[in-house]
Tab-separated table of C-alpha atoms in Angstrom:
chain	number	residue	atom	x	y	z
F	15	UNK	CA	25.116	-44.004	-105.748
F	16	UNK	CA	21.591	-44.648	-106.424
F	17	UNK	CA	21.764	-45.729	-109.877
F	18	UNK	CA	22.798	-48.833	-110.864
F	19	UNK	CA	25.845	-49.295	-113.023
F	20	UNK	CA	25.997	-50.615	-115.802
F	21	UNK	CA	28.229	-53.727	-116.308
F	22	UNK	CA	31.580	-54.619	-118.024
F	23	UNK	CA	32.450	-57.508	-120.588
F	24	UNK	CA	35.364	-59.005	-119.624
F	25	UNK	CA	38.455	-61.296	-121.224
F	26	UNK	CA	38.732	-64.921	-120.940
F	27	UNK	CA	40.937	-64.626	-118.005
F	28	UNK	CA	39.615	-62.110	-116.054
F	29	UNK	CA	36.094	-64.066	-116.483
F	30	UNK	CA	38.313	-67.339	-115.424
F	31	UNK	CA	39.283	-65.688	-111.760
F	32	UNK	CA	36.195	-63.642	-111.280
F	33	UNK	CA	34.889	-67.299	-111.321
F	34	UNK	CA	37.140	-68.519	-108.669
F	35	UNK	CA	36.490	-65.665	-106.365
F	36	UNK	CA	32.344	-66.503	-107.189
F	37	UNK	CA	33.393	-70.034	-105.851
F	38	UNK	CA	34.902	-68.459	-102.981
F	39	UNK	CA	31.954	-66.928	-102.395
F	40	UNK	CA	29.961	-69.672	-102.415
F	41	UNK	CA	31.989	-71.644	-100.134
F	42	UNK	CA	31.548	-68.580	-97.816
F	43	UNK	CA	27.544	-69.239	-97.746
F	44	UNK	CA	28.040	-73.103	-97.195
F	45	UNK	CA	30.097	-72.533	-94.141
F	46	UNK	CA	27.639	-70.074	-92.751
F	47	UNK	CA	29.387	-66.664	-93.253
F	48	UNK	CA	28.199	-64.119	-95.760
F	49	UNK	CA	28.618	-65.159	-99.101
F	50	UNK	CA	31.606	-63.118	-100.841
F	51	UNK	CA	34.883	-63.987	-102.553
F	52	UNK	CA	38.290	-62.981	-103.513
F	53	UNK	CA	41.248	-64.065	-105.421
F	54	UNK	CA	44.772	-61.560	-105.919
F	55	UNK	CA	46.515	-62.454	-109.194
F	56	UNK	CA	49.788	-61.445	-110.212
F	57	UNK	CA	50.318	-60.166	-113.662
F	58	UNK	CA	51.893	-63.130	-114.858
F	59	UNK	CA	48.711	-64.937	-113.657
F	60	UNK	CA	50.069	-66.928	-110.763
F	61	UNK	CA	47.020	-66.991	-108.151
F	62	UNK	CA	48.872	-65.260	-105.058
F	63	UNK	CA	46.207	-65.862	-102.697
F	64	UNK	CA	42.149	-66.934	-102.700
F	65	UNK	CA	40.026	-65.925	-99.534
F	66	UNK	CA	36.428	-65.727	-98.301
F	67	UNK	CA	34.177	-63.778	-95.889
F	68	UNK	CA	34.446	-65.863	-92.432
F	69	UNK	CA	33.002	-63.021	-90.495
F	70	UNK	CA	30.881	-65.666	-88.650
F	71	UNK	CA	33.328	-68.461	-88.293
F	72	UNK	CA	35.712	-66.382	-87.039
F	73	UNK	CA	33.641	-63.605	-85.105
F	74	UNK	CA	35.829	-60.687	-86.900
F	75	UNK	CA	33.542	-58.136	-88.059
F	76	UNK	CA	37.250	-57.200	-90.151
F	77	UNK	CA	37.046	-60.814	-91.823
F	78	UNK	CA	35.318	-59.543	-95.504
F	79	UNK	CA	37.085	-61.537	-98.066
F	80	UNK	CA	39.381	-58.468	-99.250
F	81	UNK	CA	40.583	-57.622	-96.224
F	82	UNK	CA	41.293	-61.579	-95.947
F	83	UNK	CA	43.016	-61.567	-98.709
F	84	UNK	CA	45.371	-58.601	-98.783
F	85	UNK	CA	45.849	-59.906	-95.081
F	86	UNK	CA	47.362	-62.732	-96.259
F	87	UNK	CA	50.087	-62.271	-98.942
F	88	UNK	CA	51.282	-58.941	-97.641
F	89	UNK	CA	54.300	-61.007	-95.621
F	90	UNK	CA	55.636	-63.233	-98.418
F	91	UNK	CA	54.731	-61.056	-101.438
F	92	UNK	CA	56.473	-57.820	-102.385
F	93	UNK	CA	54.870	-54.314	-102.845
F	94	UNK	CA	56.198	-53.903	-106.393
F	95	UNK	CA	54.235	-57.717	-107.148
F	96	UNK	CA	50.994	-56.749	-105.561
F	97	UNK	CA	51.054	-53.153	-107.725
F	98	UNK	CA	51.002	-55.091	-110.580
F	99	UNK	CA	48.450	-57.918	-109.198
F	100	UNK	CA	44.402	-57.947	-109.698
F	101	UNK	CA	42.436	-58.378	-107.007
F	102	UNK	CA	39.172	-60.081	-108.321
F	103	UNK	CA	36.239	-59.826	-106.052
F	104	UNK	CA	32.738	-61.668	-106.133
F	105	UNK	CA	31.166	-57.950	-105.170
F	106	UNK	CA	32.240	-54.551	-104.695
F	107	UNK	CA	34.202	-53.785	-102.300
F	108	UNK	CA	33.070	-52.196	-99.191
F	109	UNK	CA	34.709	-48.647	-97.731
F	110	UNK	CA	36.631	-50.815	-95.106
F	111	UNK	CA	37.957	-53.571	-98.149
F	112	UNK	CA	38.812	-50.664	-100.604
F	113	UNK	CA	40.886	-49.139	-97.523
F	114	UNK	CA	42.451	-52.285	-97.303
F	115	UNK	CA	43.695	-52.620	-101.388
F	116	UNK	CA	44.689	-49.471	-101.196
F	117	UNK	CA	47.516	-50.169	-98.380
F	118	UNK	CA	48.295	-53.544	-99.316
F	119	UNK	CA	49.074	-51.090	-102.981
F	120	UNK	CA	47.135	-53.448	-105.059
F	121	UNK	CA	46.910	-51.249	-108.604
F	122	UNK	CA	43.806	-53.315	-110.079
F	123	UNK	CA	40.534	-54.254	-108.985
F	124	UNK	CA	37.535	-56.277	-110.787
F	125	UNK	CA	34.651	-57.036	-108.670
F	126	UNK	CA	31.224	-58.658	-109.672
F	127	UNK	CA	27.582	-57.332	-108.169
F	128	UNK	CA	27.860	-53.576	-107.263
F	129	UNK	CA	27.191	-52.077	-103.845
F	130	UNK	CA	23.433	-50.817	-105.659
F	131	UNK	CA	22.379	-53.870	-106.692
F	132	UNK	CA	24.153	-55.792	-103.473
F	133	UNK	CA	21.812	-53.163	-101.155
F	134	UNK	CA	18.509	-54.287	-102.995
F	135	UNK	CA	19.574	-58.273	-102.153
F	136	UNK	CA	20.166	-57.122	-98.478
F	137	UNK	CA	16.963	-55.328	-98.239
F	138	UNK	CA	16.574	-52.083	-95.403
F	139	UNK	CA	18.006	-54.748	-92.327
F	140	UNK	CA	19.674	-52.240	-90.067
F	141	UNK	CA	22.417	-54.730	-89.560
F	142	UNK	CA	23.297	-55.229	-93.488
F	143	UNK	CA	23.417	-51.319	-94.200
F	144	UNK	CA	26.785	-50.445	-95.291
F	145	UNK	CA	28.126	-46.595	-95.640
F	146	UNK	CA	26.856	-45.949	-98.958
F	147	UNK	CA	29.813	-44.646	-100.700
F	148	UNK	CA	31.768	-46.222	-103.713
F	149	UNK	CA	34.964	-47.945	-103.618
F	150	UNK	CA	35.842	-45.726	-106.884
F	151	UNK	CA	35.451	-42.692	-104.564
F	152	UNK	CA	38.055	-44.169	-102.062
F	153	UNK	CA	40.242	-45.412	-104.943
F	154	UNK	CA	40.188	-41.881	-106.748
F	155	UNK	CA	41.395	-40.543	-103.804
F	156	UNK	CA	44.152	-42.569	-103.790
F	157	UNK	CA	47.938	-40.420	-104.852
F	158	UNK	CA	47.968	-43.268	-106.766
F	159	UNK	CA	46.279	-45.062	-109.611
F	160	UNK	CA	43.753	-48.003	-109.104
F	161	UNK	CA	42.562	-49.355	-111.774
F	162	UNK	CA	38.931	-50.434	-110.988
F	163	UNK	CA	36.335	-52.454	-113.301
F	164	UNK	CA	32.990	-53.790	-112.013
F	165	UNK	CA	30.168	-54.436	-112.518
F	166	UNK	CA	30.900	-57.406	-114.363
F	167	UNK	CA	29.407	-61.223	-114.705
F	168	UNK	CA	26.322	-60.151	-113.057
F	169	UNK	CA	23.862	-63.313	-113.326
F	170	UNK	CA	26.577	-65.449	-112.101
F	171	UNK	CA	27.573	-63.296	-109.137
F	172	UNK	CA	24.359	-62.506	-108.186
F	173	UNK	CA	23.963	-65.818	-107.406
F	174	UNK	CA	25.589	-66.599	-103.702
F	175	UNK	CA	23.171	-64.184	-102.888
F	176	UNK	CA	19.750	-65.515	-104.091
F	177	UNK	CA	17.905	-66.031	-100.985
F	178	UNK	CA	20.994	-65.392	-98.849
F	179	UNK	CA	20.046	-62.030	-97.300
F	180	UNK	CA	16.408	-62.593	-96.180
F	181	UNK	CA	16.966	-65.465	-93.718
């Protein structure tokens, strides 16, 4: 997990909510948490929910912006909805997040900066050292099928986290 993927073009649409979930991420940073993003989509393109990391705020070590966000519409939405809904996320997902799509039975996920190049923005900080495995690994061992595309837009997601991580 070393090597440092290589990143996808996407569609108009896909670009237009991996934007929102950038601006989530940015609205993470000015509010003091870490600066991540995420935005679930139905397949008809209705925004279902939008979330952000409020790890800080909120003191939940739980409160990444995934796990915020599959929180969130798994009441009022319906399985068969969220199997057909994207879940757009300003970086990878971590092992805990990718846990988290996979029981909330999201089938599609698009995330921005990957874990490799996320690790060289946090630096060797014992404290920002995540388990160093994929989210495609937990995802392909899913009995069902994820669809997962990332890296993508990586200028523009890279950029919550310019400076961010060295405070």
């Amino acid at each position: 997990m070393n090597q440092q993927p290589t990143p996808t073009e996407l569609n108009p649409l896909d670009a237009h909510f991996m934007r929102q979930a950038n601006r989530w991420a940015l609205t993470a940073r000015e509010r003091g948490n870490r600066p991540f993003g995420a935005v679930v989509v139905s397949s008809s393109g209705e925004v279902l929910i939008e979330a952000y990391c409020n790890t800080t705020e909120t003191g939940d070590s739980t409160g990444h912006a995934e796990t915020n966000a599959v929180r969130q519409p798994s009441p009022k939405v319906s399985r068969e909805v969220l199997a057909d809904s994207t879940l757009y996320s300003s970086a990878e997902p971590c092992v805990m997040c990718a846990g988290a799509i996979f029981w909330a039975g999201i089938g599609r996920v698009i995330f921005g900066i990957d874990a490799v190049r996320l690790r060289v923005f946090r630096g060797e900080v014992a404290e920002q050292k995540d388990a160093e495995l994929s989210c495609r690994d937990v995802f392909d061992a899913s009995p069902r099928a994820i669809e997962c595309i990332g890296p993508v837009m990586l200028d523009e997601c890279s950029a919550p986290h310019m400076g961010y991580w060295k405070k």
